[in-house]
Amino acid sequence: MQQYETVIVLTPLLSVEVAKEAIAKFTKILTDNGAEIIQEDNWGLRKLAYPVQKKTTGYYHLTEYKAPGELINKLETEFRRDERVVRFLTISLDKHAIAYNEKKRSGAFNQRKPKTEEAAAR
């Protein structure tokens, strides 16, 4: 099974509960078809880089998972059918991206250096 990352942007007109319901629907599609969810990250309401369907903001949600390749087409078809989804992007992760995501999950980034090292660096 290959490891993937999918970011979906939902329309900003949804309430938080309806947005969570939509995300749960897509997560259920993944798990029902044999995918293993590794991480989910809700980025919340953010500004879009450019207007899409006359909307300037959207609810962003990132899901990292392991799944068979055939499942991606089925999932993306469901994204296209659902009118709540404004945009989506699925990326197949290589070994470097997987290692980076593991480090990010473990908290290896954005940690403060001990004070002795900070003083020595100045």
mmCIF file of C-alpha atoms in Angstrom:
data_model
loop_
_atom_site.group_PDB
_atom_site.id
_atom_site.type_symbol
_atom_site.label_atom_id
_atom_site.label_comp_id
_atom_site.label_asym_id
_atom_site.label_seq_id
_atom_site.Cartn_x
_atom_site.Cartn_y
_atom_site.Cartn_z
ATOM 1 C CA MET A 1 0.000 0.000 0.000
ATOM 2 C CA GLN A 2 1.178 3.477 -0.903
ATOM 3 C CA GLN A 3 1.077 6.432 1.482
ATOM 4 C CA TYR A 4 -0.935 9.512 0.428
ATOM 5 C CA GLU A 5 -1.805 12.977 1.652
ATOM 6 C CA THR A 6 -5.080 14.671 0.692
ATOM 7 C CA VAL A 7 -6.013 18.280 1.328
ATOM 8 C CA ILE A 8 -9.631 19.263 0.796
ATOM 9 C CA VAL A 9 -11.099 22.753 0.860
ATOM 10 C CA LEU A 10 -14.751 22.947 1.849
ATOM 11 C CA THR A 11 -17.019 25.893 1.136
ATOM 12 C CA PRO A 12 -16.965 28.562 3.878
ATOM 13 C CA LEU A 13 -20.781 28.722 3.940
ATOM 14 C CA LEU A 14 -20.922 25.534 6.029
ATOM 15 C CA SER A 15 -21.286 25.476 9.786
ATOM 16 C CA VAL A 16 -18.518 23.778 11.752
ATOM 17 C CA GLU A 17 -20.756 20.751 12.414
ATOM 18 C CA VAL A 18 -21.599 20.293 8.721
ATOM 19 C CA ALA A 19 -17.912 20.633 7.786
ATOM 20 C CA LYS A 20 -16.997 17.938 10.330
ATOM 21 C CA GLU A 21 -19.783 15.751 8.944
ATOM 22 C CA ALA A 22 -18.401 16.100 5.401
ATOM 23 C CA ILE A 23 -14.892 15.230 6.577
ATOM 24 C CA ALA A 24 -16.249 12.217 8.490
ATOM 25 C CA LYS A 25 -17.978 11.036 5.291
ATOM 26 C CA PHE A 26 -14.690 11.028 3.367
ATOM 27 C CA THR A 27 -12.796 9.403 6.245
ATOM 28 C CA LYS A 28 -15.431 6.653 6.334
ATOM 29 C CA ILE A 29 -14.981 6.059 2.593
ATOM 30 C CA LEU A 30 -11.253 5.593 3.204
ATOM 31 C CA THR A 31 -11.587 3.246 6.176
ATOM 32 C CA ASP A 32 -14.394 1.184 4.579
ATOM 33 C CA ASN A 33 -12.168 0.496 1.578
ATOM 34 C CA GLY A 34 -9.139 -0.704 3.526
ATOM 35 C CA ALA A 35 -7.189 2.518 4.086
ATOM 36 C CA GLU A 36 -5.262 3.155 7.293
ATOM 37 C CA ILE A 37 -5.570 6.742 8.571
ATOM 38 C CA ILE A 38 -2.203 7.950 9.864
ATOM 39 C CA GLN A 39 -3.010 11.553 10.734
ATOM 40 C CA GLU A 40 -5.793 14.092 10.304
ATOM 41 C CA ASP A 41 -5.236 17.806 10.709
ATOM 42 C CA ASN A 42 -8.001 20.392 10.585
ATOM 43 C CA TRP A 43 -6.542 23.742 9.499
ATOM 44 C CA GLY A 44 -9.843 25.579 9.900
ATOM 45 C CA LEU A 45 -11.105 28.560 7.933
ATOM 46 C CA ARG A 46 -8.354 30.134 5.825
ATOM 47 C CA LYS A 47 -8.089 32.625 3.009
ATOM 48 C CA LEU A 48 -7.744 31.177 -0.491
ATOM 49 C CA ALA A 49 -4.896 32.318 -2.745
ATOM 50 C CA TYR A 50 -7.437 33.336 -5.396
ATOM 51 C CA PRO A 51 -11.252 33.378 -5.529
ATOM 52 C CA VAL A 52 -12.845 30.021 -6.331
ATOM 53 C CA GLN A 53 -16.557 29.970 -7.187
ATOM 54 C CA LYS A 54 -16.711 33.596 -5.960
ATOM 55 C CA LYS A 55 -15.465 32.542 -2.505
ATOM 56 C CA THR A 56 -12.286 33.916 -0.916
ATOM 57 C CA THR A 57 -12.091 31.580 2.128
ATOM 58 C CA GLY A 58 -12.550 27.873 2.802
ATOM 59 C CA TYR A 59 -12.277 25.166 5.470
ATOM 60 C CA TYR A 60 -9.016 23.254 4.973
ATOM 61 C CA HIS A 61 -8.512 19.667 6.126
ATOM 62 C CA LEU A 62 -5.436 17.443 5.654
ATOM 63 C CA THR A 63 -5.543 13.652 5.861
ATOM 64 C CA GLU A 64 -2.506 11.381 5.668
ATOM 65 C CA TYR A 65 -3.228 7.700 5.028
ATOM 66 C CA LYS A 66 -2.048 4.409 3.540
ATOM 67 C CA ALA A 67 -4.311 3.021 0.854
ATOM 68 C CA PRO A 68 -4.344 0.884 -2.282
ATOM 69 C CA GLY A 69 -4.002 2.926 -5.478
ATOM 70 C CA GLU A 70 -7.457 2.045 -6.808
ATOM 71 C CA LEU A 71 -9.079 3.793 -3.855
ATOM 72 C CA ILE A 72 -7.789 7.224 -4.900
ATOM 73 C CA ASN A 73 -9.983 7.347 -8.019
ATOM 74 C CA LYS A 74 -13.048 6.380 -5.987
ATOM 75 C CA LEU A 75 -12.288 9.005 -3.339
ATOM 76 C CA GLU A 76 -11.712 11.767 -5.886
ATOM 77 C CA THR A 77 -14.970 10.863 -7.640
ATOM 78 C CA GLU A 78 -16.755 11.382 -4.321
ATOM 79 C CA PHE A 79 -15.003 14.757 -3.930
ATOM 80 C CA ARG A 80 -16.262 15.815 -7.372
ATOM 81 C CA ARG A 81 -19.826 14.711 -6.583
ATOM 82 C CA ASP A 82 -20.030 16.567 -3.268
ATOM 83 C CA GLU A 83 -20.972 20.222 -3.732
ATOM 84 C CA ARG A 84 -19.446 21.131 -0.352
ATOM 85 C CA VAL A 85 -15.930 20.472 -1.721
ATOM 86 C CA VAL A 86 -14.422 23.506 -3.455
ATOM 87 C CA ARG A 87 -10.975 22.033 -4.211
ATOM 88 C CA PHE A 88 -8.954 18.918 -3.362
ATOM 89 C CA LEU A 89 -5.431 17.664 -3.936
ATOM 90 C CA THR A 90 -4.071 14.156 -3.390
ATOM 91 C CA ILE A 91 -0.325 13.570 -3.325
ATOM 92 C CA SER A 92 1.548 10.273 -3.277
ATOM 93 C CA LEU A 93 4.306 10.537 -0.674
ATOM 94 C CA ASP A 94 7.844 9.371 -1.365
ATOM 95 C CA LYS A 95 10.237 8.128 1.336
ATOM 96 C CA HIS A 96 11.563 11.632 2.038
ATOM 97 C CA ALA A 97 8.080 13.109 2.552
ATOM 98 C CA ILE A 98 7.139 10.196 4.823
ATOM 99 C CA ALA A 99 10.266 10.762 6.930
ATOM 100 C CA TYR A 100 9.546 14.503 7.100
ATOM 101 C CA ASN A 101 5.955 13.897 8.228
ATOM 102 C CA GLU A 102 7.116 11.454 10.909
ATOM 103 C CA LYS A 103 9.569 14.037 12.263
ATOM 104 C CA LYS A 104 6.867 16.714 12.197
ATOM 105 C CA ARG A 105 4.433 14.477 14.120
ATOM 106 C CA SER A 106 7.054 13.653 16.742
ATOM 107 C CA GLY A 107 7.674 17.368 17.361
ATOM 108 C CA ALA A 108 11.238 17.568 16.020
ATOM 109 C CA PHE A 109 10.580 20.962 14.456
ATOM 110 C CA ASN A 110 9.984 24.343 16.112
ATOM 111 C CA GLN A 111 11.521 23.384 19.421
ATOM 112 C CA ARG A 112 13.429 25.984 21.405
ATOM 113 C CA LYS A 113 17.122 25.424 21.842
ATOM 114 C CA PRO A 114 18.446 25.116 25.382
ATOM 115 C CA LYS A 115 19.609 28.468 26.784
ATOM 116 C CA THR A 116 23.271 27.438 26.797
ATOM 117 C CA GLU A 117 23.213 26.861 23.041
ATOM 118 C CA GLU A 118 21.323 30.122 22.428
ATOM 119 C CA ALA A 119 23.954 32.073 24.349
ATOM 120 C CA ALA A 120 26.794 30.339 22.492
ATOM 121 C CA ALA A 121 25.174 31.098 19.141
ATOM 122 C CA ARG A 122 25.163 34.847 19.822
#
